[in-house]
Coordinates of C-alpha atoms and ligand atoms in Angstrom, one line a residue:
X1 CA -3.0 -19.1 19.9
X2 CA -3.8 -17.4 23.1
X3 CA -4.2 -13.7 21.0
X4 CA -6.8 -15.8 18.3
X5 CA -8.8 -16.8 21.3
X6 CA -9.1 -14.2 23.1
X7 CA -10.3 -12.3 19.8
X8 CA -12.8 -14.8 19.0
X9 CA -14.4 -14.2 22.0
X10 CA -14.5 -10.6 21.7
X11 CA -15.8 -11.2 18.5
X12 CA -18.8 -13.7 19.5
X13 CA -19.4 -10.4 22.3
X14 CA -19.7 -8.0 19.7
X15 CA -21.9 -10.1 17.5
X16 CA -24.3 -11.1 20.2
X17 CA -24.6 -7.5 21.5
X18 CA -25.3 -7.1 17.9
X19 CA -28.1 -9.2 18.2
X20 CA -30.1 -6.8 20.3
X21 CA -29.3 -3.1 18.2
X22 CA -31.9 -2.3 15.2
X23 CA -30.4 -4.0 12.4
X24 CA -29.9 -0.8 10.1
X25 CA -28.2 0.6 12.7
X26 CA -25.3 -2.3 12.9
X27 CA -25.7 -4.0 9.6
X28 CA -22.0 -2.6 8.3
X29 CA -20.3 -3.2 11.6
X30 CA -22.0 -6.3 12.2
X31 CA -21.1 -7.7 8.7
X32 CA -17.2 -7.2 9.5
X33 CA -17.4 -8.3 12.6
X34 CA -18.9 -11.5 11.3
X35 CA -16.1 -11.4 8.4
X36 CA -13.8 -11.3 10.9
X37 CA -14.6 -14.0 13.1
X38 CA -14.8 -16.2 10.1
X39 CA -11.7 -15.5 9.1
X40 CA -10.4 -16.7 12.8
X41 CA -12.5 -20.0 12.5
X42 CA -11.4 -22.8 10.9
X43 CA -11.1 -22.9 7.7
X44 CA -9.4 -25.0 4.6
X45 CA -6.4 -22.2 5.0
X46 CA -4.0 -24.8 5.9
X47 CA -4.9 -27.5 3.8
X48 CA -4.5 -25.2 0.7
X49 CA -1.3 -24.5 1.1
X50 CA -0.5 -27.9 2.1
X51 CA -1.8 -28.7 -1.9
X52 CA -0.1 -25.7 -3.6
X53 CA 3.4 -26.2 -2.0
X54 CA 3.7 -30.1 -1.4
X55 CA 1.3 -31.5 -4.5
X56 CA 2.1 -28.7 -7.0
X57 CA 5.1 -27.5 -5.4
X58 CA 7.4 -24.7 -7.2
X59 CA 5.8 -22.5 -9.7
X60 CA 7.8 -20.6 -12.1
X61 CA 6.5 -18.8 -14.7
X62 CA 6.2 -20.9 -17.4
X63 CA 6.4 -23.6 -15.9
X64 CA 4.0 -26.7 -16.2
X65 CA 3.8 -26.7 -12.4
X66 CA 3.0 -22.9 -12.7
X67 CA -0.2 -23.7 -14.8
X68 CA -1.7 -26.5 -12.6
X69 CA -1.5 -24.0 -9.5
X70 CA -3.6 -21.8 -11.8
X71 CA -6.1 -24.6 -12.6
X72 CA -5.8 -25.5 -9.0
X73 CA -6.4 -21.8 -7.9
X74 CA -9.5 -21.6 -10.6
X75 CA -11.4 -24.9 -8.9
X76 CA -10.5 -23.5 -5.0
X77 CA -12.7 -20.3 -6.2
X78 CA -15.1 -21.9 -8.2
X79 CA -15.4 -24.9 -4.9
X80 CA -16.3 -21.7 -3.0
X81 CA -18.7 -20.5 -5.4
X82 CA -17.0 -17.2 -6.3
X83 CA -16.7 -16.4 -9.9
X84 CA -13.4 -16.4 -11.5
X85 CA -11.6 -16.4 -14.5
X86 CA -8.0 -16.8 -15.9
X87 CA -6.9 -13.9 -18.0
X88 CA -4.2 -14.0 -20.4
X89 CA -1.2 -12.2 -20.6
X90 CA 1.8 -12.2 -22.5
X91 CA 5.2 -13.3 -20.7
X92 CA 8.5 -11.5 -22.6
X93 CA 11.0 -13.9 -22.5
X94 CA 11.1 -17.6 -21.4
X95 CA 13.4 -18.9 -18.3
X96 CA 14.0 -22.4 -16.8
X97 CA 16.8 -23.7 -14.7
X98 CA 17.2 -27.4 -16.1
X99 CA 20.3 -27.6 -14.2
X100 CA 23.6 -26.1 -12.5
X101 CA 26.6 -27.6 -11.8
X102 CA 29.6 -25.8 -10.7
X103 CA 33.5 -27.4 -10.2
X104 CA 36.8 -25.7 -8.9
X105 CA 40.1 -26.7 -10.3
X106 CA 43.8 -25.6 -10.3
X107 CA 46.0 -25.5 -7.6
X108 CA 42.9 -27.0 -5.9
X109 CA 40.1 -29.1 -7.2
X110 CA 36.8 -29.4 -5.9
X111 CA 33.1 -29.5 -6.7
X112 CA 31.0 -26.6 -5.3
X113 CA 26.8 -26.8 -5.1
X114 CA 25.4 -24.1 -7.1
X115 CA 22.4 -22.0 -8.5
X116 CA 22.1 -20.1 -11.5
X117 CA 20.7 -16.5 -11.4
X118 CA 17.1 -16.4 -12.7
X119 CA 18.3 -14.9 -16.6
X120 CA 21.6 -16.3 -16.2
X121 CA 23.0 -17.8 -19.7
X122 CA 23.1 -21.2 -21.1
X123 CA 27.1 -22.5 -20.9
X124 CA 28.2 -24.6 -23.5
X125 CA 27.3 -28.4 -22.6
X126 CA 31.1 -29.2 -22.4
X127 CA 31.1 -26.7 -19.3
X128 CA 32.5 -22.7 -19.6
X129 CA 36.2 -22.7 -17.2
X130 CA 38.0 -19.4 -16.8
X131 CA 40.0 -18.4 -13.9
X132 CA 38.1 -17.3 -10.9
X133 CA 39.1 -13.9 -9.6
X134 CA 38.1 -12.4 -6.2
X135 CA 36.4 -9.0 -6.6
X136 CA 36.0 -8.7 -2.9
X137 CA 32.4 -7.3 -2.4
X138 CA 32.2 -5.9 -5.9
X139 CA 33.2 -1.8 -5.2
X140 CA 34.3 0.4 -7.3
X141 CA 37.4 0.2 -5.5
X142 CA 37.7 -3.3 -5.5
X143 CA 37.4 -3.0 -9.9
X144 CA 39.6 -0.7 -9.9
X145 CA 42.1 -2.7 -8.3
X146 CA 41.3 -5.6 -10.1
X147 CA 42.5 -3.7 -13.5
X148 CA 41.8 -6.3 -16.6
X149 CA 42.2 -9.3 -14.2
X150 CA 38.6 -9.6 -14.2
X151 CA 38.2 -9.7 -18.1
X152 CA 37.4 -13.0 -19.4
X153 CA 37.2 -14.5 -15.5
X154 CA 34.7 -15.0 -13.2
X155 CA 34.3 -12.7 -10.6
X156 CA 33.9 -14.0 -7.6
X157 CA 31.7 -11.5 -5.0
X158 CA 31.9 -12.1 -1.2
X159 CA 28.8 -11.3 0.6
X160 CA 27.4 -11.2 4.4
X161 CA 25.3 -12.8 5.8
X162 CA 21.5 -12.2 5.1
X163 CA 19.5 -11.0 8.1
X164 CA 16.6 -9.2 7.4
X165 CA 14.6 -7.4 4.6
X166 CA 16.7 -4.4 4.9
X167 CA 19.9 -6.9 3.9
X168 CA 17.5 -8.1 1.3
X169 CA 17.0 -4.8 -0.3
X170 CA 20.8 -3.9 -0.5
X171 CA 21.6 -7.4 -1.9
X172 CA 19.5 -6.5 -4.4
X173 CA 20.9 -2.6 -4.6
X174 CA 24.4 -4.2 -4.8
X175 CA 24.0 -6.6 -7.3
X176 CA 22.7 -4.2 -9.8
X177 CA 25.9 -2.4 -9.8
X178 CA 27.9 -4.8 -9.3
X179 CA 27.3 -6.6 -12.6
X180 CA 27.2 -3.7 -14.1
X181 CA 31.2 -3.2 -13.6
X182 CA 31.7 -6.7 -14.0
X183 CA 30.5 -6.8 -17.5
X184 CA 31.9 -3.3 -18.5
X185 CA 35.5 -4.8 -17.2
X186 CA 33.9 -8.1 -19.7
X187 CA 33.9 -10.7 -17.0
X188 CA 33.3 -13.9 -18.1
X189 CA 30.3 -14.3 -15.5
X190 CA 29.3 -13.4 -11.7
X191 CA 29.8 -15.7 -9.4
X192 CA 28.1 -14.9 -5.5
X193 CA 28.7 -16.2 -2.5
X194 CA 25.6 -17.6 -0.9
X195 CA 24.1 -15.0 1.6
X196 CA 21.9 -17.5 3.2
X197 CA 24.0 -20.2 6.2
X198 CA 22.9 -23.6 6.7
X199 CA 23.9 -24.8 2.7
X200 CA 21.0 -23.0 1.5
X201 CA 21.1 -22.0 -2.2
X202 CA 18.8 -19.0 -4.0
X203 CA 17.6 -17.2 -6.8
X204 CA 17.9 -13.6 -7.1
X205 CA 16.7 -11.9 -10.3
X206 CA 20.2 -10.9 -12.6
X207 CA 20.0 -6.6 -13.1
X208 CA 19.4 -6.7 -16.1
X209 CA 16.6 -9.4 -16.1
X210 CA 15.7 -10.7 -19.4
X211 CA 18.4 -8.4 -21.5
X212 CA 21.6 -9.9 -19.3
X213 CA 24.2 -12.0 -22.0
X214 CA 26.5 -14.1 -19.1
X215 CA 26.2 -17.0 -16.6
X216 CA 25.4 -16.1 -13.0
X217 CA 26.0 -18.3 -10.2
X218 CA 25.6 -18.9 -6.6
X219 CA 28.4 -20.9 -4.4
X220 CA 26.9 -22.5 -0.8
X221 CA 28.0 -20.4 1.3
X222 CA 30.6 -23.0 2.9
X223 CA 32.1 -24.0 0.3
X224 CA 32.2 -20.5 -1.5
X225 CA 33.8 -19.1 2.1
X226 CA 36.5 -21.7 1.2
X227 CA 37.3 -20.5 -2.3
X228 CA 37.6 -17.2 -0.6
X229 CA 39.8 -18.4 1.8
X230 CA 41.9 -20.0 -0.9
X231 CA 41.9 -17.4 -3.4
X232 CA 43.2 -14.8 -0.2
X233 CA 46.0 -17.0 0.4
X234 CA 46.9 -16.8 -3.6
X235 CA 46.1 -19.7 -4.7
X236 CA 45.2 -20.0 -8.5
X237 CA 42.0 -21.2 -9.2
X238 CA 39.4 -21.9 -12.2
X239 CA 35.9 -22.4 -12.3
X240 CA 34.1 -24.7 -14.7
X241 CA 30.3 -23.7 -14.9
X242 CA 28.0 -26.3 -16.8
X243 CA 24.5 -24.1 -16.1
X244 CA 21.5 -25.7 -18.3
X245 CA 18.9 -23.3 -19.3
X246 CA 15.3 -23.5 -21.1
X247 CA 14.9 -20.6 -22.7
X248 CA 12.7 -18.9 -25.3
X249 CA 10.6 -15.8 -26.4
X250 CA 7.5 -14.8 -25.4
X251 CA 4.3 -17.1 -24.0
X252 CA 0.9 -17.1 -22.7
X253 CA 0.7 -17.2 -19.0
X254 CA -2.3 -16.2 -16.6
X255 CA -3.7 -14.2 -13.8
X256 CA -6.2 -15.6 -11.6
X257 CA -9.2 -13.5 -11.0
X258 CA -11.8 -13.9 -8.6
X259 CA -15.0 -11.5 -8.1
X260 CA -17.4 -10.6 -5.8
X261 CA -19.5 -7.9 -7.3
X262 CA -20.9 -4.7 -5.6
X263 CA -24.4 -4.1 -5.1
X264 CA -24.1 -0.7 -5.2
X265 CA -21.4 0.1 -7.0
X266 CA -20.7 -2.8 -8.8
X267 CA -18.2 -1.3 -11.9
X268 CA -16.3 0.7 -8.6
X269 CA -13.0 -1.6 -7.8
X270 CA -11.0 -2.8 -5.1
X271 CA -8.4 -5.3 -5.7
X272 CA -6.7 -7.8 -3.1
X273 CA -3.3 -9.9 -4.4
X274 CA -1.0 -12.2 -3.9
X275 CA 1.3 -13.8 -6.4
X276 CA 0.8 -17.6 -7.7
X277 CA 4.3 -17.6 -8.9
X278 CA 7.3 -18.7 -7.1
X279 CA 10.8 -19.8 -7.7
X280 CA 11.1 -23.6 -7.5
X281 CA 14.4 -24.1 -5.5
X282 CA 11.9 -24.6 -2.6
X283 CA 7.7 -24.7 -3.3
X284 CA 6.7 -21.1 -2.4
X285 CA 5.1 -20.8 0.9
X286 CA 6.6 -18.0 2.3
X287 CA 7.0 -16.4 -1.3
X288 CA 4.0 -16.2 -1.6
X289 CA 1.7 -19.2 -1.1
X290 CA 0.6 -18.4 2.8
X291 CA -0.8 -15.4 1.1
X292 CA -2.6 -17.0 -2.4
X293 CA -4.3 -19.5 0.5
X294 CA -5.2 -16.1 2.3
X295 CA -6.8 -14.3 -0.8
X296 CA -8.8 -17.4 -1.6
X297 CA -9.9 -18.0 2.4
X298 CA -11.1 -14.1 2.3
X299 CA -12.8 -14.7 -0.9
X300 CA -14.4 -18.0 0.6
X301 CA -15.5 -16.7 3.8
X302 CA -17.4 -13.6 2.3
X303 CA -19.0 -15.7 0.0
X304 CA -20.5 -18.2 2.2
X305 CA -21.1 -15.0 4.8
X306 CA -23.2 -13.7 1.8
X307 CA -21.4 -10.5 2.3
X308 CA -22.8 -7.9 0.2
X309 CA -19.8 -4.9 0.0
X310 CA -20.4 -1.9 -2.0
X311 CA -18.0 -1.9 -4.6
X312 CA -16.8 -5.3 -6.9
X313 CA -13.4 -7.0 -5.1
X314 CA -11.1 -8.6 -7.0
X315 CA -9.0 -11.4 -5.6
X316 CA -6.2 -11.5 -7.7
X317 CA -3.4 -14.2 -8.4
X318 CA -0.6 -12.3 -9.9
X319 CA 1.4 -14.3 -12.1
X320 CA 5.5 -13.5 -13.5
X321 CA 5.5 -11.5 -10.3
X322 CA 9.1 -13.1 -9.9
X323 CA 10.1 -12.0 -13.2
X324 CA 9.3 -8.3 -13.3
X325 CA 5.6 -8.0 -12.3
X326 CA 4.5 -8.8 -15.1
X327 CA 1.2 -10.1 -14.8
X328 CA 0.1 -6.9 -12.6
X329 CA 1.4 -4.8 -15.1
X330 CA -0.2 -6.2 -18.1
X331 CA -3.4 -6.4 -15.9
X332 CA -3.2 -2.5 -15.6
X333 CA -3.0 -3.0 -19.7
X334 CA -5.9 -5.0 -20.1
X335 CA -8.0 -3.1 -17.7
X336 CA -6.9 0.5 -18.9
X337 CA -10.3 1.7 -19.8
X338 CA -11.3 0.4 -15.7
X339 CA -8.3 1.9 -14.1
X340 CA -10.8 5.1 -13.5
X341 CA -12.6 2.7 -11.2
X342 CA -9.9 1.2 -9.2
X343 CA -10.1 2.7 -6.1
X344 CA -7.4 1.0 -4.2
X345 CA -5.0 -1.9 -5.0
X346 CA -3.3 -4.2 -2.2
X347 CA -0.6 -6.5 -2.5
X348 CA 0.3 -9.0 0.5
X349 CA 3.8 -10.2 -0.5
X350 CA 6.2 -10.1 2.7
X351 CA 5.7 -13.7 3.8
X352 CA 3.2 -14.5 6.9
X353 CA 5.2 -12.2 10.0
X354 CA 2.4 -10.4 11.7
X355 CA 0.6 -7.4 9.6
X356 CA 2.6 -4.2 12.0
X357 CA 0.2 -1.8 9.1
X358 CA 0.4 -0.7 5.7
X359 CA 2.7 1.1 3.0
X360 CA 0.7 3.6 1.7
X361 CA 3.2 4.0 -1.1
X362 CA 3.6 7.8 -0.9
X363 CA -0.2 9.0 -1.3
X364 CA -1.3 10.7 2.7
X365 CA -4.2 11.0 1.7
X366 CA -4.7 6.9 2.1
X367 CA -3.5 7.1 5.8
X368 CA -6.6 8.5 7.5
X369 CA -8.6 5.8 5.6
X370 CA -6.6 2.9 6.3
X371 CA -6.5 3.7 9.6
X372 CA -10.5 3.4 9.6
X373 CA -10.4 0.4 8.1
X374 CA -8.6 -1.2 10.6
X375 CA -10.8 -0.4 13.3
X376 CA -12.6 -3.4 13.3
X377 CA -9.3 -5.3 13.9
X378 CA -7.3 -3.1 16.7
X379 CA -7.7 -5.8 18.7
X380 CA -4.8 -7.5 16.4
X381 CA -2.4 -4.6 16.2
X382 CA -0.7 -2.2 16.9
X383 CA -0.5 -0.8 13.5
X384 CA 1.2 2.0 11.8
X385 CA 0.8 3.1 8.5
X386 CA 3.8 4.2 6.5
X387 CA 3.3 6.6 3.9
X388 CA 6.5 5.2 1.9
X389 CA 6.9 3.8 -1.7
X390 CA 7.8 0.6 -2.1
X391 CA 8.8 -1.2 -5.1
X392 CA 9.3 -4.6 -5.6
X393 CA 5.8 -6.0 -5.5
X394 CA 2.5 -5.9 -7.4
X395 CA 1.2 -2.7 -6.5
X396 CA 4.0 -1.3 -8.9
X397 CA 1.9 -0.8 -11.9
X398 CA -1.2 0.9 -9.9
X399 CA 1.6 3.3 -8.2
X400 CA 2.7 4.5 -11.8
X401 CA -0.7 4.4 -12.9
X402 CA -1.9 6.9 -10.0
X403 CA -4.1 4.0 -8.3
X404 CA -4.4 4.6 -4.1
X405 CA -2.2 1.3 -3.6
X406 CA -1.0 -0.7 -0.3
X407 CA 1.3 -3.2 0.8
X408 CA 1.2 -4.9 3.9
X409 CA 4.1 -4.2 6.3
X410 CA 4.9 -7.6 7.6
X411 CA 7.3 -8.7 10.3
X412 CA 9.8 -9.9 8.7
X413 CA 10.0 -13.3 10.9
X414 CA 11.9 -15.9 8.7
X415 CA 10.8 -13.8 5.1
X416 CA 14.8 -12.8 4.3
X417 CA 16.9 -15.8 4.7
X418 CA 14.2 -18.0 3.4
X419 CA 13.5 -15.4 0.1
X420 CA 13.9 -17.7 -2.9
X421 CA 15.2 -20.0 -1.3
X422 CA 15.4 -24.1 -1.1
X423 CA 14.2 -23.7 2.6
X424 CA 10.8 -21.8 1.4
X425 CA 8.3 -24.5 2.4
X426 CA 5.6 -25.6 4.2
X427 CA 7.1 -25.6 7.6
X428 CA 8.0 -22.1 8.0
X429 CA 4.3 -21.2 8.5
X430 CA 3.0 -19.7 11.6
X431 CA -0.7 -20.3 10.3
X432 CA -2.0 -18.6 13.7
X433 CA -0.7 -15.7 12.3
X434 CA -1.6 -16.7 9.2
X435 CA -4.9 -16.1 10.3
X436 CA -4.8 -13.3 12.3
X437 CA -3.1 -11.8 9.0
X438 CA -6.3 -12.9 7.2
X439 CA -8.5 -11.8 9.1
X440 CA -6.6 -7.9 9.1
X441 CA -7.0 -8.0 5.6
X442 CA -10.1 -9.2 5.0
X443 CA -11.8 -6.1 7.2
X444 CA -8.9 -3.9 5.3
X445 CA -10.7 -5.1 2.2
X446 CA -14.4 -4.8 3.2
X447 CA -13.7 -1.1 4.4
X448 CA -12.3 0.0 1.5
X449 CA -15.4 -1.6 -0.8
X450 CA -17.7 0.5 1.3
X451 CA -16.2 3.7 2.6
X452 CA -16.8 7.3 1.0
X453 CA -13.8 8.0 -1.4
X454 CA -12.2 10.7 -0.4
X455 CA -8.7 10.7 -3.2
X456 CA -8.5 10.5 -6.4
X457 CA -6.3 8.6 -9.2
X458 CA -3.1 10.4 -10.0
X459 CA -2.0 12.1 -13.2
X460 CA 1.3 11.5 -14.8
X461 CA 2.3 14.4 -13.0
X462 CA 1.3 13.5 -9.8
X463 CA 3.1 10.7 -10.2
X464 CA 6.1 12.2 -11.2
X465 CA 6.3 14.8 -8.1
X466 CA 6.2 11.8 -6.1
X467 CA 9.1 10.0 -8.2
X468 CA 10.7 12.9 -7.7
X469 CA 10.1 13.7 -3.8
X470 CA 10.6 10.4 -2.6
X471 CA 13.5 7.7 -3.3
X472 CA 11.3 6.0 -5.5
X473 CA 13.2 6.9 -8.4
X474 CA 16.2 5.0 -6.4
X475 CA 13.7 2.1 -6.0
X476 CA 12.9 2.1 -9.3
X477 CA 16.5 1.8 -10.6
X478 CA 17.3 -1.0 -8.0
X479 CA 14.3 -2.5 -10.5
X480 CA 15.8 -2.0 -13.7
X481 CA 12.5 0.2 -14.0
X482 CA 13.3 3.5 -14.2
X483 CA 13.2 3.7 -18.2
X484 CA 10.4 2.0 -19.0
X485 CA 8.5 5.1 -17.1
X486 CA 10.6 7.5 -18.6
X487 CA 9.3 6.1 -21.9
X488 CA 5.6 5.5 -21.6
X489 CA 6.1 1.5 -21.3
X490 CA 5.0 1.3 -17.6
X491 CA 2.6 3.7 -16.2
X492 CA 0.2 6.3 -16.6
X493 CA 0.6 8.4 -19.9
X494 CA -0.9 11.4 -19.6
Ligands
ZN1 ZN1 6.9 -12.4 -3.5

C-alpha cells in the first residue's frame, strides 16, 4: 500500500513537471507516465476478477463455464470500447472430470478423496480394483525392484512436499518419467500422493497428454501418507478407482483478442497475454485470472487515456493453455502470414508475486530493450532480466517461431502450492501487487509498441542453435514437445 502511494505521488510530480516542458518534447514520456498512474488508480481490476472466479468460476477448456468467461471477456473489452474479437481454433481432444472417487480395501478398508489427472481414463462404472503397490518415488531403482509386482497394479508414487516453482518444475520432470516406467512395466494406473498439505487436491497434466491409455489419480496427502505407512509395514492393499470422464475428439474453442491499433505502424505487432482457461478444482485466480483482469485493465486504461502507441497491441486471452498451449499455438497458425510483424510476444502466467523482471527466453538481444522499457517503472523494481528459456507458457509457439518473446519472472508468493489447485481462488490475491504488476506491464507494453527495433525474427536455425545451446530441448521433453518440432508440427519451418 505504502510502495503504491508513494509511486502515485511521484507520478502526479512527474506529470505536473510535465505540464511546464514543450509538449513534443515530453509527449512519449508523458504518455507512460500517465499510463502508469492510471494503472495505480482505481480501477474495476478487482471487481473483474471477483466476476470471472466467483460468478463464472472454473474454466476448462471446453467447458460451458469456459465459453461464458469468453463472452464475459468479449463485453469487459467491448464496455471499454476496445475492439475485439473471438477467434476460432480447433481443440484436439476433449477432457472433463465428471467425477473421482477412490476406496482402499484388504487388509484395511478405507475411502480416500481423490483427483483424476487431466487425460486420465474413464474406469469402468462398476469401479477398476487391483492391488496397490508402493513404487517409492518412482526411480529407476525403485522399478527395478519392484520386478512385475507393478504389472496389472496401481503404482502408488510418494512425493514431497511442494514448495516453490522450482518443486513445481521437477514434479512435472518426474512425472514424465515416471509413468513412463509405470506403463512399460503395464501398471494398471498411477496413483500420486498429493504434494500440496492442508487436504488440498490438484491437477497436473498426465505426460503423455491426450495420447495417455490409464487412470491417473491423486490421494490427499493425509490420507495417501497413511496408505504409505500401511503398505511399508506390509500390509496388502487394493485400490478401487471409479474416475468418470467426458471425453471426445476435437472442438471449437476461442481466443479472445483485443486491439488497439498503431498510428504509425499499424500492421507492426506487439502482443500482451494471459490465459482465460483454468482447471476447475478451484476458479482460476492465481492460474491465471489476476492476470486476464490485468490484460483487460491495461487495455481499458489506454483506451480511455487515448493512448496512441506506434505499433497495433494485442491483448490476448489464450485459451487450452492448460492443455498444451493450444490456443497460442494455433494463433501462431492462423496468423502465419503476420508472424513477420510480431515484434515481441509476452505472456504473464506465474500468478500475481511481484514482477522481479523478465525471461527473455534465450534471445540477448531483447535484454538491453527491456531494460528501457522498464525505465518508466524503476520506481517498482528492482528488476533483472533473465536471458533463459522457458517453457511451459504461451510464449512457446513465438519461441519456436523465432518471435522476441517474454515472460514475466514473478515471485513465486503462494503460485506453487496453490497451482491447480482447489485452494486457487479469490482470496489469495495481493491486488496491491496486482497493480503494481499492471502497471510494470503496461509501460513494458507501451515501450515495446514505440521503440526502434533493433532484432529480428529467427530462422529455423536460429532456433535450433538455441534448442541446442540451452536446456530447452530438456524443457521441451518435460512438455511432451520435443517431436512435434522435430517434425514441422510446432514451429517455424524454414
Ligand atoms: Zn497458467
Amino acid at each position: 500500500m505504502n510502495l503504491l502511494k508513494s509511486m502515485q505521488l511521484k507520478l502526479i510530480f512527474i506529470i505536473i513537471i510535465c505540464l511546464f516542458v514543450p509538449s513534443q518534447l515530453v509527449s512519449q514520456d508523458s504518455e507512460v507516465d500517465s499510463l502508469v498512474a492510471g494503472m495505480l488508480k482505481q480501477t474495476p481490476l478487482k471487481e473483474d476478477l471477483r466476476q470471472l472466479c466467483d460468478e463464472i468460476g472454473g474454466r476448462p477448456t471446453g467447458s460451458k463455464a469456459n465459453l461464458e468467461a469468453v463472452e464475459w471477456a468479449l463485453k469487459k473489452f467491448k464496455q471499454a470500447e476496445v475492439n475485439a474479437k473471438k477467434e476460432k481454433f480447433i481443440m484436439p481432444k476433449f477432457w472433463l472430470e465428471r467425477s473421482a472417487e477412490a476406496f482402499i480395501s484388504g487388509d484395511v478398508s478405507f475411502s480416500v478423496d481423490a483427483a483424476s489427472m487431466p487425460f486420465s481414463t474413464s474406469t469402468p462404472k462398476t469401479g477398476l480394483k487391483a492391488p496397490l503397490i508402493d513404487l517409492g518415488r518412482g526411480t529407476e531403482e525403485d522399478f527395478t525392484s519392484a520386478g512385475d509386482k507393478a504389472k496389472d497394479a496401481f503404482v502408488f508414487i510418494e512425493t514431497g512436499e511442494l514448495l516453490d516453482v522450482e518443486g513445481l518444475f521437477r514434479e512435472y520432470e518426474e512425472a514424465g518419467k515416471i509413468e513412463k516406467r509405470a506403463f512399460a512395466a503395464g501398471a494398471a494406473g498411477v496413483v500420486y500422493m498429493s504434494s500440496r498439505p492442508k487436504g488440498i487436491l490438484y491437477r497436473h497434466n498426465a505426460s503423455l497428454g491426450p495420447d495417455n491409455k490409464h487412470p491417473m489419480l491423486v490421494i490427499e496427502r493425509g490420507q495417501a501418507q497413511r496408505i504409505h505407512r500401511l503398505l511399508k509395514a506390509g500390509k496388502k492393499l487394493f485400490l478401487t478407482a471409479k474416475i468418470d470422464i467426458q471425453s471426445g475428439e476435437e472442438y471449437e474453442s476461442f481466443n479472445v483478442i483485443g486491439e488497439i491499433p498503431g498510428t504509425e505502424k499499424p500492421d507492426e505487432f506487439v502482443v500482451i497475454g494471459a490465459h482465460l482457461d483454468s482447471w476447475e478444482l478451484g476458479t482460476g485466480a492465481i492460474d491465471n485470472g489476476c492476470n486476464v483482469v490485468m490484460m483487460i485493465d491495461i487495455a481499458r486504461q489506454m483506451k480511455r487515456l487515448n493512448i496512441k502507441p506506434k505499433r497495433t497491441i494485442r491483448f490476448i486471452l489464450w485459451n487450452g493453455e492448460e492443455q498444451g498451449m493450444m490456443g497460442s499455438w494455433q494463433y501462431t497458425r492462423t496468423h502465419a502470414h503476420e508472424l513477420d510483424r510480431h515484434i515481441m510476444a509476452c505472456s504473464i502466467d506465474i500468478g500475481c508475486g511481484r514482477i522481479l523482471g523478465f525471461f527473455t527466453n534465450g534471445r540477448e538481444e531483447l535484454l538491453e530493450p527491456v531494460n528501457r522499457a522498464l525505465k518508466p517503472v524503476q520506481g517498482l523494481g528492482p528488476f533483472q532480466q533473465l536471458n533463459v528459456p522457458i517453457v511451459g507458457t504461451d510464449n512457446y509457439d513465438f519461441i519456436m517461431n523465432g518471435i522476441g518473446n517474454l515472460v514475466a519472472n514473478q515471485a513465486p508468493v503462494d503460485y506453487g502450492p496453490n497451482y491447480h489447485a482447489e485452494s486457487d481462488n479469490f482470496d489469495k490475491i495481493d491486488f496491491n501487487r496486482l497493480k503494481l504488476n499492471s502497471a510494470i506491464t503496461a509501460a513494458l507494453t507501451y515501450a515495446f509498441a514505440n521503440m526502434e527495433v533493433t532484432w529480428k525474427r529467427q530462422t529455423r536455425a536460429e532456433t535450433q542453435n538455441l534448442i541446442d545451446s540451452t536446456d530447452l530441448k530438456r524443457q521441451m521433453e518435460m512438455f511432451g514437445l520435443y517431436e512435434s518440432w522435430l517434425d514441422g508440427t510446432r514451429g517455424r519451418i524454414k
